[in-house]
Short mmCIF file of C-alpha atoms in Angstrom, two decimals:
data_model
loop_
_atom_site.label_atom_id
_atom_site.label_comp_id
_atom_site.label_asym_id
_atom_site.label_seq_id
_atom_site.Cartn_x
_atom_site.Cartn_y
_atom_site.Cartn_z
CA MET A 947 -15.08 -0.03 5.49
CA GLY A 948 -11.97 2.10 6.89
CA MET A 949 -9.73 4.16 4.57
CA SER A 950 -7.52 1.52 3.11
CA ALA A 951 -3.48 0.74 3.46
CA GLN A 952 -2.56 3.02 -0.04
CA HIS A 953 -5.16 5.09 0.88
CA ILE A 954 -3.71 6.23 4.19
CA ARG A 955 -0.44 5.28 2.70
CA ASP A 956 -1.15 8.70 0.15
CA ASP A 957 -2.56 11.16 2.33
CA LEU A 958 0.40 10.34 4.49
CA ASP A 959 2.44 10.67 1.97
CA ALA A 960 0.90 14.10 1.32
CA LEU A 961 1.02 15.59 4.46
CA ALA A 962 4.95 14.59 4.26
CA ALA A 963 5.34 16.55 1.11
CA GLN A 964 4.37 19.33 3.15
CA PHE A 965 5.25 19.28 6.70
CA ASP A 966 8.97 17.76 7.40
CA TYR A 967 7.87 16.03 11.15
CA PHE A 968 5.11 13.69 8.94
CA LYS A 969 8.23 13.16 7.07
CA GLU A 970 10.32 11.76 9.87
CA ALA A 971 7.37 9.99 11.49
CA ILE A 972 7.36 7.73 9.22
CA GLU A 973 11.04 7.15 8.17
CA LEU A 974 10.98 6.11 12.04
CA ALA A 975 8.01 4.23 12.03
CA GLY A 976 6.68 2.97 8.58
CA TYR A 977 3.40 3.98 7.80
CA PRO A 978 0.58 2.16 9.97
CA LYS A 979 -1.95 -1.07 9.14
CA PRO A 980 -5.23 0.18 8.39
CA ARG A 981 -7.98 0.50 11.44
CA ILE A 982 -10.82 -1.56 9.94
CA ARG A 983 -14.29 -2.37 11.27
CA ASP A 984 -17.57 -3.85 10.05
CA LYS A 985 -20.18 -0.70 9.25
CA GLY A 986 -23.76 -0.93 11.20
CA TYR A 987 -25.80 -1.36 13.85
CA ALA A 988 -23.68 -4.92 15.41
CA THR A 989 -20.12 -1.91 15.38
CA LEU A 990 -21.41 0.09 17.49
CA LEU A 991 -23.93 -1.71 20.10
CA ARG A 992 -20.42 -3.39 20.50
CA THR A 993 -18.99 0.06 21.30
CA ILE A 994 -21.46 0.54 23.56
CA VAL A 995 -20.41 -3.32 25.38
CA GLY A 996 -16.69 -2.83 25.42
CA GLN A 997 -17.14 1.03 27.52
CA GLN A 998 -15.01 1.25 30.33
CA VAL A 999 -14.40 -2.51 31.27
CA SER A 1000 -11.26 -5.00 29.74
CA VAL A 1001 -11.15 -6.08 25.66
CA ALA A 1002 -11.14 -9.89 27.59
CA ALA A 1003 -14.54 -9.03 29.71
CA ALA A 1004 -16.41 -6.82 26.77
CA SER A 1005 -15.77 -10.34 24.62
CA SER A 1006 -17.38 -12.70 27.20
CA ILE A 1007 -20.49 -9.98 27.55
CA TRP A 1008 -21.26 -9.88 23.39
CA ASN A 1009 -20.30 -13.78 23.10
CA LYS A 1010 -23.63 -13.82 25.52
CA LEU A 1011 -25.42 -11.36 24.14
CA GLU A 1012 -25.07 -13.22 20.56
CA VAL A 1013 -25.76 -16.39 22.52
CA PHE A 1014 -29.10 -14.55 23.52
CA LEU A 1015 -30.57 -12.59 20.88
CA GLY A 1016 -29.03 -14.29 17.78
CA GLU A 1017 -25.97 -13.27 15.57
CA GLY A 1018 -25.64 -9.34 15.68
CA CYS A 1019 -28.08 -8.62 18.37
CA PRO A 1020 -30.93 -7.39 15.92
CA ALA A 1021 -32.55 -4.24 17.48
CA GLU A 1022 -35.81 -5.49 17.41
CA ILE A 1023 -34.75 -8.93 19.65
CA LEU A 1024 -32.82 -7.04 21.72
CA LEU A 1025 -35.96 -4.52 22.98
CA SER A 1026 -37.74 -7.57 23.46
CA LYS A 1027 -35.93 -8.79 26.33
CA ASP A 1028 -36.42 -7.32 29.92
CA PHE A 1029 -33.82 -6.22 32.71
CA ASP A 1030 -32.99 -9.16 33.41
CA ALA A 1031 -32.59 -11.24 30.85
CA LEU A 1032 -30.24 -8.69 29.24
CA ARG A 1033 -28.37 -8.78 32.61
CA SER A 1034 -27.94 -12.27 33.15
CA CYS A 1035 -25.62 -11.64 29.99
CA GLY A 1036 -23.48 -8.79 31.57
CA LEU A 1037 -25.60 -5.54 30.69
CA SER A 1038 -25.21 -2.88 32.85
CA ARG A 1039 -28.52 -1.23 33.71
CA GLN A 1040 -26.33 2.40 32.16
CA LYS A 1041 -25.44 0.01 29.23
CA GLN A 1042 -28.68 -1.61 28.74
CA GLY A 1043 -30.03 2.09 28.30
CA TYR A 1044 -27.41 2.93 26.16
CA ALA A 1045 -28.52 -0.02 24.05
CA ARG A 1046 -31.98 0.19 23.55
CA SER A 1047 -31.38 4.10 23.00
CA LEU A 1048 -29.17 2.75 19.89
CA ALA A 1049 -32.29 -0.30 18.93
CA GLU A 1050 -34.78 2.45 19.02
CA LEU A 1051 -33.65 4.86 17.03
CA VAL A 1052 -32.99 1.79 14.75
CA VAL A 1053 -35.73 0.02 14.76
CA SER A 1054 -37.29 3.75 13.88
CA GLY A 1055 -35.61 4.52 10.87
CA GLU A 1056 -34.76 7.36 12.09
CA LEU A 1057 -30.43 6.26 12.31
CA LYS A 1058 -30.06 4.17 9.14
CA PHE A 1059 -26.15 3.50 8.51
CA ASP A 1060 -26.86 3.34 4.76
CA ASN A 1061 -27.76 6.90 4.85
CA PHE A 1062 -25.76 9.47 7.51
CA PRO A 1063 -24.82 12.61 5.89
CA ALA A 1064 -22.56 13.09 3.36
CA ASP A 1065 -21.25 16.37 6.00
CA ASP A 1066 -19.26 15.19 8.64
CA GLU A 1067 -20.31 17.05 11.29
CA GLU A 1068 -24.40 16.43 9.73
CA ALA A 1069 -23.25 12.72 10.63
CA ILE A 1070 -21.67 12.81 14.20
CA ALA A 1071 -24.16 14.75 15.39
CA LEU A 1072 -26.95 12.18 14.16
CA LEU A 1073 -24.87 9.80 15.79
CA THR A 1074 -24.43 11.38 18.77
CA LYS A 1075 -28.70 10.78 18.80
CA VAL A 1076 -27.57 7.70 20.57
CA LYS A 1077 -27.27 8.26 24.09
CA GLY A 1078 -24.21 6.48 24.83
CA ILE A 1079 -22.19 7.78 22.05
CA GLY A 1080 -20.43 10.86 22.34
CA ARG A 1081 -18.20 12.75 20.06
CA TRP A 1082 -15.14 10.62 20.26
CA SER A 1083 -16.88 7.48 19.60
CA ALA A 1084 -18.98 9.19 16.52
CA GLU A 1085 -15.42 10.21 15.19
CA ILE A 1086 -14.01 6.49 15.51
CA TYR A 1087 -16.67 4.94 13.81
CA PHE A 1088 -17.30 7.11 10.76
CA LEU A 1089 -13.24 6.25 10.67
CA PHE A 1090 -12.94 3.18 11.02
CA ALA A 1091 -15.95 2.15 9.76
CA GLU A 1092 -16.89 4.78 6.26
CA GLY A 1093 -13.23 5.33 6.08
CA ARG A 1094 -14.16 9.20 6.16
CA SER A 1095 -10.17 10.39 5.50
CA ASP A 1096 -11.35 13.75 7.12
CA MET A 1097 -12.15 12.35 10.73
CA TRP A 1098 -9.57 14.04 13.89
CA PRO A 1099 -10.77 12.71 17.05
CA ALA A 1100 -9.01 15.98 18.82
CA GLY A 1101 -10.45 13.74 22.33
CA ASP A 1102 -7.87 11.45 22.37
CA LEU A 1103 -5.28 11.71 25.01
CA ALA A 1104 -3.15 9.11 22.57
CA ILE A 1105 -3.55 11.51 19.96
CA GLN A 1106 -2.70 14.68 21.67
CA GLU A 1107 0.74 12.66 23.76
CA SER A 1108 1.89 12.10 19.94
CA VAL A 1109 1.37 15.01 18.28
CA GLY A 1110 3.07 16.81 20.56
CA LYS A 1111 5.72 14.48 20.47
CA MET A 1112 6.27 14.47 16.82
CA LEU A 1113 5.89 18.52 16.99
CA ARG A 1114 8.57 18.87 19.90
CA LEU A 1115 5.51 20.72 21.98
CA ALA A 1116 6.43 22.10 25.85
CA GLU A 1117 3.34 19.79 26.95
CA ARG A 1118 0.32 17.47 25.54
CA PRO A 1119 -1.87 20.13 23.67
CA ASN A 1120 -4.84 19.94 24.84
CA ASP A 1121 -8.69 19.05 22.60
CA LYS A 1122 -8.95 22.45 21.06
CA GLU A 1123 -5.03 22.98 20.78
CA ILE A 1124 -4.37 20.05 18.80
CA ARG A 1125 -8.19 21.26 16.64
CA VAL A 1126 -6.20 24.21 15.41
CA ILE A 1127 -3.09 22.49 15.28
CA ALA A 1128 -4.80 19.81 12.72
CA GLU A 1129 -6.34 22.44 10.60
CA ASP A 1130 -2.82 22.55 8.04
CA TRP A 1131 -3.78 18.79 8.13
CA ARG A 1132 -7.13 19.39 5.69
CA PRO A 1133 -8.66 16.88 4.17
CA TYR A 1134 -6.18 14.37 5.85
CA ARG A 1135 -6.80 14.34 9.33
CA GLY A 1136 -7.93 10.50 9.74
CA ALA A 1137 -4.65 9.07 8.27
CA ALA A 1138 -3.05 11.93 10.32
CA ALA A 1139 -4.56 10.18 13.08
CA ILE A 1140 -3.78 6.33 12.07
CA MET A 1141 -0.45 7.58 12.40
CA ALA A 1142 -0.12 9.32 16.08
CA TRP A 1143 -2.26 6.25 16.88
CA HIS A 1144 0.97 3.72 15.47
CA ILE A 1145 3.55 6.25 16.44
CA TYR A 1146 2.57 6.22 20.06
CA ASP A 1147 5.50 4.12 21.48
CA VAL A 1148 7.93 5.82 18.83
CA GLU A 1149 10.62 8.13 20.66
CA PHE A 1150 10.97 11.52 18.43
CA ASP A 1151 14.79 12.67 19.05
CA ALA A 1152 14.60 16.70 21.54
CA ILE A 1153 15.69 19.36 19.45
#
């Protein structure tokens, strides 16, 4: 379960009490809605299916896979199917490799979605053992599916753009710079990230 609306609101209020630019962002755009995904294997498999394709294409592929494999595309059943069968559902060779990596870790018990380490960095390190799941995907999963309130997807270009705008920076900060900026926002960086997506299209007056 991701962060609730009240959780996001409380964390943003804490940030607004310390930083005027968060207060201004809330006044301009209001509070963001929660971003929640189901916890578990199927959510991560859908992430893999959706990589580098449109939302419509990803939905079509997923629907075909569920018809072929069953609801949630169980890991054991996915592993039992051959390349051509999965390709007929729209799953490329590369994505089949990623999907099989995920399914193998689940079946072996090495990856347990109800027992990730409490430490965020340890949890990210474990999830990124899945081929095709990088740090950004892991951070998004833990923020949206587990509601880890200090996740900070610094590599997200929309977040970088919004933070640069909110802070009136001359240029969009890069991954390294935005991690430094957000250190002062601990332990509320998850709400800050959700707010950054929320204000992406909001205009801030120049100083």
